[in-house]
Coordinates of C-alpha atoms in Angstrom, one line a residue:
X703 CA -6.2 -9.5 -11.7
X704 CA -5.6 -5.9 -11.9
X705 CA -5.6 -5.8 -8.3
X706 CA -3.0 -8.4 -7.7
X707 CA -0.6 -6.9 -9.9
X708 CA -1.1 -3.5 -7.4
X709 CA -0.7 -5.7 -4.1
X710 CA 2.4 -7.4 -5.3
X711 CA 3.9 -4.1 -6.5
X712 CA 2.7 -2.6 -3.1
X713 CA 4.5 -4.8 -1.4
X714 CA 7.8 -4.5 -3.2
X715 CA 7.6 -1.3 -2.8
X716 CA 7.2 -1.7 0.8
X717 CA 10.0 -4.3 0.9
X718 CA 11.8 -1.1 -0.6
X719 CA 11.2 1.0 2.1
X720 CA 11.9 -1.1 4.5
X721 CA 15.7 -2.1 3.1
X722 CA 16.2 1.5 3.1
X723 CA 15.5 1.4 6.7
X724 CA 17.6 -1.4 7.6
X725 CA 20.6 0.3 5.7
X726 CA 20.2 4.1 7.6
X727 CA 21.9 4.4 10.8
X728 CA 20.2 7.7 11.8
X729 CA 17.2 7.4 13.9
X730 CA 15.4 10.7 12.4
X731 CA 15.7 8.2 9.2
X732 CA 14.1 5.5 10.6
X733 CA 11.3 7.1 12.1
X734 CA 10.1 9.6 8.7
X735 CA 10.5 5.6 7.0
X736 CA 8.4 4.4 9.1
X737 CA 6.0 7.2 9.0
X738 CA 6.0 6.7 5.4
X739 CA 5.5 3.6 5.0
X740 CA 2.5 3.3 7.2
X741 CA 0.4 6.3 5.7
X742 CA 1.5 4.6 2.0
X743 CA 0.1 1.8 3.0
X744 CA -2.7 2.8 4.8
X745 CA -3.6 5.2 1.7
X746 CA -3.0 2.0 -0.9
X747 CA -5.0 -0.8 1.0
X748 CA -8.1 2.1 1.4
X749 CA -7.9 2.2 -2.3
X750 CA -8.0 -1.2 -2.7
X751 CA -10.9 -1.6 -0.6
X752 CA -12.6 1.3 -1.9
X753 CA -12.3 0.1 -5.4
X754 CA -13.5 -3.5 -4.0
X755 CA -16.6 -1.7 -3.0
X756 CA -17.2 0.0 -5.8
X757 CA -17.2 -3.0 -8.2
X758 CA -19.3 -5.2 -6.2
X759 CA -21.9 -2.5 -6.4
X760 CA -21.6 -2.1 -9.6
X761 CA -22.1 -5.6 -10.1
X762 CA -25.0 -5.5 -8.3
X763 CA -26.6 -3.2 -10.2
X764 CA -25.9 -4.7 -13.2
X765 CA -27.9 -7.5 -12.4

């Protein structure tokens, strides 16, 4: 659940970002946004999957 809470906050964020895009008119703007917004979100889903991992394994071990 904890997760889903992350994603849907990830994504606001990133519906954020992108607004403040839309609204810049300078193209040095748009392109450190973009930038941003695709490490962020490379970074965020890594975690996500990371943490995925972990608690699978974790599981497993459990058992």
């Amino acid at each position: 659940m904890k997760d889903n809470i992350k994603l849907a906050l990830f994504f606001v964020v990133i519906f954020g970002a992108f607004t403040i895009l839309l609204c810049t008119e300078s193209s040095r703007w748009h392109s450190a946004s973009i930038a941003m917004i695709f490490t962020m979100s490379g970074v965020f889903v890594g975690q996500l999957i990371q943490n995925r991992k972990k608690r699978e394994k974790y599981k497993r071990d459990k058992d």
